PDB file of C-alpha atoms in Angstrom:
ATOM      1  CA  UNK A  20      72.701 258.613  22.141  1.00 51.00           C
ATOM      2  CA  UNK A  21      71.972 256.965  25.199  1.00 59.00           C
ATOM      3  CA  UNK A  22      68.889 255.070  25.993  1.00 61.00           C
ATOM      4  CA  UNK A  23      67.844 254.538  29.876  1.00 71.00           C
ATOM      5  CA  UNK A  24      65.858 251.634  30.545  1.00 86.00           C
ATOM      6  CA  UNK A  25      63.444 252.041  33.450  1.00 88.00           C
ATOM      7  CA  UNK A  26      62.030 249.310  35.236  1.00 91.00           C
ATOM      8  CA  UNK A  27      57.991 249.167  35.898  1.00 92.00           C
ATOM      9  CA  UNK A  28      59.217 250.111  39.474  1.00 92.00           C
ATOM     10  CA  UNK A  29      61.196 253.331  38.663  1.00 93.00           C
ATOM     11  CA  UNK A  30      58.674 254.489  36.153  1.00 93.00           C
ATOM     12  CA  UNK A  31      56.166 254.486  38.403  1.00 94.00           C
ATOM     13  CA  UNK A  32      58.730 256.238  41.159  1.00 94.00           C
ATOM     14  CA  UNK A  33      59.667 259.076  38.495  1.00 94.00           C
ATOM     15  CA  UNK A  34      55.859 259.091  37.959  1.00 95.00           C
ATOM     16  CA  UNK A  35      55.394 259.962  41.299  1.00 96.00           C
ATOM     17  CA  UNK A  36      58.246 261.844  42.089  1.00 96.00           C
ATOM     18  CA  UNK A  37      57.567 263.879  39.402  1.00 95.00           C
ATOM     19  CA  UNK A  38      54.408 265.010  40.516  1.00 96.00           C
ATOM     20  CA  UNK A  39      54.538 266.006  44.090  1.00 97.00           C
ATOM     21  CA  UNK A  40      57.792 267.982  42.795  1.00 96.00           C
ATOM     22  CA  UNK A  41      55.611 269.754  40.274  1.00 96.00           C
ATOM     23  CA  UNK A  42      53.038 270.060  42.711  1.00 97.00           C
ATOM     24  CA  UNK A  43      55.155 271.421  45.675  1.00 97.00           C
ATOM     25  CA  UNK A  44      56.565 274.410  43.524  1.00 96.00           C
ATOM     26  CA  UNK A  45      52.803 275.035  42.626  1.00 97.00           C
ATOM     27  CA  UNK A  46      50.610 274.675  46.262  1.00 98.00           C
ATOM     28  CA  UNK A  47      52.821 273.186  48.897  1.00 97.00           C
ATOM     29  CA  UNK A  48      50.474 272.873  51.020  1.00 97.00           C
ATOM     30  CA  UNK A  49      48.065 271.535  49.037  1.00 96.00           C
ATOM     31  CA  UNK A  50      50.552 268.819  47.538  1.00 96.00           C
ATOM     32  CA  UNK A  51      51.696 268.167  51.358  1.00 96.00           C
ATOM     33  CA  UNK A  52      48.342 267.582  52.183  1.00 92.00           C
ATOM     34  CA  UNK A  53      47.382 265.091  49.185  1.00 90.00           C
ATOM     35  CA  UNK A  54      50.505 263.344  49.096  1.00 92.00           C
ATOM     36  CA  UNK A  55      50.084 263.085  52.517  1.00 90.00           C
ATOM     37  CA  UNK A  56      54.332 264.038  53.121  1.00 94.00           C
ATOM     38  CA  UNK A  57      56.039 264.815  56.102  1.00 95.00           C
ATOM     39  CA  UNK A  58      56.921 268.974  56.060  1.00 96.00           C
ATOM     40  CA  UNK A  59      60.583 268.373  56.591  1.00 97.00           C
ATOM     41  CA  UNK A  60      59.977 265.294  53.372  1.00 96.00           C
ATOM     42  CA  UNK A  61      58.762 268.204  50.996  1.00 96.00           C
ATOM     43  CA  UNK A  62      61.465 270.114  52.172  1.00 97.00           C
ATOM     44  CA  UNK A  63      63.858 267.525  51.102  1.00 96.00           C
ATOM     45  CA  UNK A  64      62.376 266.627  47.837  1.00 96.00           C
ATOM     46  CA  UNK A  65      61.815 270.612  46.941  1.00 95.00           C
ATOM     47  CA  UNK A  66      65.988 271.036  47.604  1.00 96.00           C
ATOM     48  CA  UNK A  67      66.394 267.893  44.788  1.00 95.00           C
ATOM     49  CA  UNK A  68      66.849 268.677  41.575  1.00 94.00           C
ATOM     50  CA  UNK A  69      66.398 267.033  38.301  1.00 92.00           C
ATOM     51  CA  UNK A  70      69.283 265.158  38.588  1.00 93.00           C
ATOM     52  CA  UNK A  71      68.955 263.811  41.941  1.00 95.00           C
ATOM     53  CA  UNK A  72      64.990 263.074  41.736  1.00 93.00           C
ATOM     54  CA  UNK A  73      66.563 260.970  38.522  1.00 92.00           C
ATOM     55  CA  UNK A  74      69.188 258.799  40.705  1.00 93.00           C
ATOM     56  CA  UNK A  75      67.223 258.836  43.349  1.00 93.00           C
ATOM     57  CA  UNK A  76      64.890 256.323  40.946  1.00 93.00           C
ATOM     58  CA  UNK A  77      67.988 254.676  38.998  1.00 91.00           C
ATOM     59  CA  UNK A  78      69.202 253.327  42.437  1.00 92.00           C
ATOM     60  CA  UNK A  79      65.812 252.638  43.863  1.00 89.00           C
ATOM     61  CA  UNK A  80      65.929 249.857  41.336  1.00 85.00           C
ATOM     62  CA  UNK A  81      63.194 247.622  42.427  1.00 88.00           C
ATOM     63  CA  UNK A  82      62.022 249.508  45.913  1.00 91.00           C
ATOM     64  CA  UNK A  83      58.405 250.692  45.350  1.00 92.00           C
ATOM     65  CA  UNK A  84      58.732 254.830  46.871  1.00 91.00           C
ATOM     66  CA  UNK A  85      55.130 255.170  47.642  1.00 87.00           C
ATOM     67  CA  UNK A  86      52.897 252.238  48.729  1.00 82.00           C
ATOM     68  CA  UNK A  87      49.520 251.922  47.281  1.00 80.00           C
ATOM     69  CA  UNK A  88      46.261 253.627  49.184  1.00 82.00           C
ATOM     70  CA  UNK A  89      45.553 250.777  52.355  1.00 85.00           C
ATOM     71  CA  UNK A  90      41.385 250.939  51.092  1.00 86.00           C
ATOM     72  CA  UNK A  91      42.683 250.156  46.913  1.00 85.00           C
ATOM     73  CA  UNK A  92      40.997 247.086  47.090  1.00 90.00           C
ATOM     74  CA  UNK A  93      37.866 248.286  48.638  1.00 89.00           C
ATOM     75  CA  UNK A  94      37.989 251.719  45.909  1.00 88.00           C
ATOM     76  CA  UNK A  95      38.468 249.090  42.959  1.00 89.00           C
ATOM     77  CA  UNK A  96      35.418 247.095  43.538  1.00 93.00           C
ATOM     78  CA  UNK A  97      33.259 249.912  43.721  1.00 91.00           C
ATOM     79  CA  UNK A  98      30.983 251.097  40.965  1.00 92.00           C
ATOM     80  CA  UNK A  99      33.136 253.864  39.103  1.00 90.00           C
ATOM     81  CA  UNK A 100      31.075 257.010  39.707  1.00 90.00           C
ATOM     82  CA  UNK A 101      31.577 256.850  43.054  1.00 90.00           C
ATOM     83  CA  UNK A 102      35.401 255.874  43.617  1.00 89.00           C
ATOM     84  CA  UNK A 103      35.934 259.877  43.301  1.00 87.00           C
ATOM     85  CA  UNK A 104      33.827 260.549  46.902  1.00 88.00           C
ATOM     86  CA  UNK A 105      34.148 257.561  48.887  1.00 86.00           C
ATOM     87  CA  UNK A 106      37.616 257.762  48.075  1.00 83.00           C
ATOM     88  CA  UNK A 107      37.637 261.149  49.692  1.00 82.00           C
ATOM     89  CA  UNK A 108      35.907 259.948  52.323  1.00 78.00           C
ATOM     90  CA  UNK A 109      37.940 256.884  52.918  1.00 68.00           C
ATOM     91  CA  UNK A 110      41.155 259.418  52.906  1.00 63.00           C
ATOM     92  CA  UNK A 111      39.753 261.510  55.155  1.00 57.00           C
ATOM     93  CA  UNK A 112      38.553 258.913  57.885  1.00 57.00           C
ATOM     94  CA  UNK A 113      42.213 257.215  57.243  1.00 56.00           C
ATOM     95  CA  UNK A 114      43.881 260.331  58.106  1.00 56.00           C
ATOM     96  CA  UNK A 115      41.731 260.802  61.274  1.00 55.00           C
ATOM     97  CA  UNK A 116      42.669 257.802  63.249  1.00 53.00           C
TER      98      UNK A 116
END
């Protein structure tokens, strides 16, 4: 049996991965739209299989996929209850400029 040992960097890739693949083959445009991809991106990542999302993230060996929100900092001081709608907010306004 063979064990694969994922770094903290492709977990978090496969993580990711994993879910806008999942959530592509659910609501496209939905996931497009949260993800924040690229049409012709979800195209590519819907035509991957298991496989490929999986050496995608063995070569990607210490390269971060998808970078952290630009407003994290500002989302992680705030009190909890309201991280879920200023962080809508914050998305929202980000996407507008």
């Amino acid at each position: 049996m063979c064990h694969l040992q994922l770094s903290n960097v492709q977990t978090t890739n496969l993580y990711q991965l994993q879910a806008i693949s999942h959530g592509l083959l659910q609501d496209r445009v939905s996931t497009i739209s949260h993800f924040h991809l690229a049409v012709e991106l979800s195209d590519r990542l819907m035509s991957l299989n298991a496989g490929q999302l999986w050496a995608l993230v063995a070569h990607a060996v210490h390269h971060i996929l998808f970078p952290p929100r630009p407003d994290l900092m500002d989302l992680i001081k705030l009190p909890l209850p309201l991280i879920g709608a200023l962080g809508t907010v914050h998305s929202t306004a980000t996407r507008a400029h």
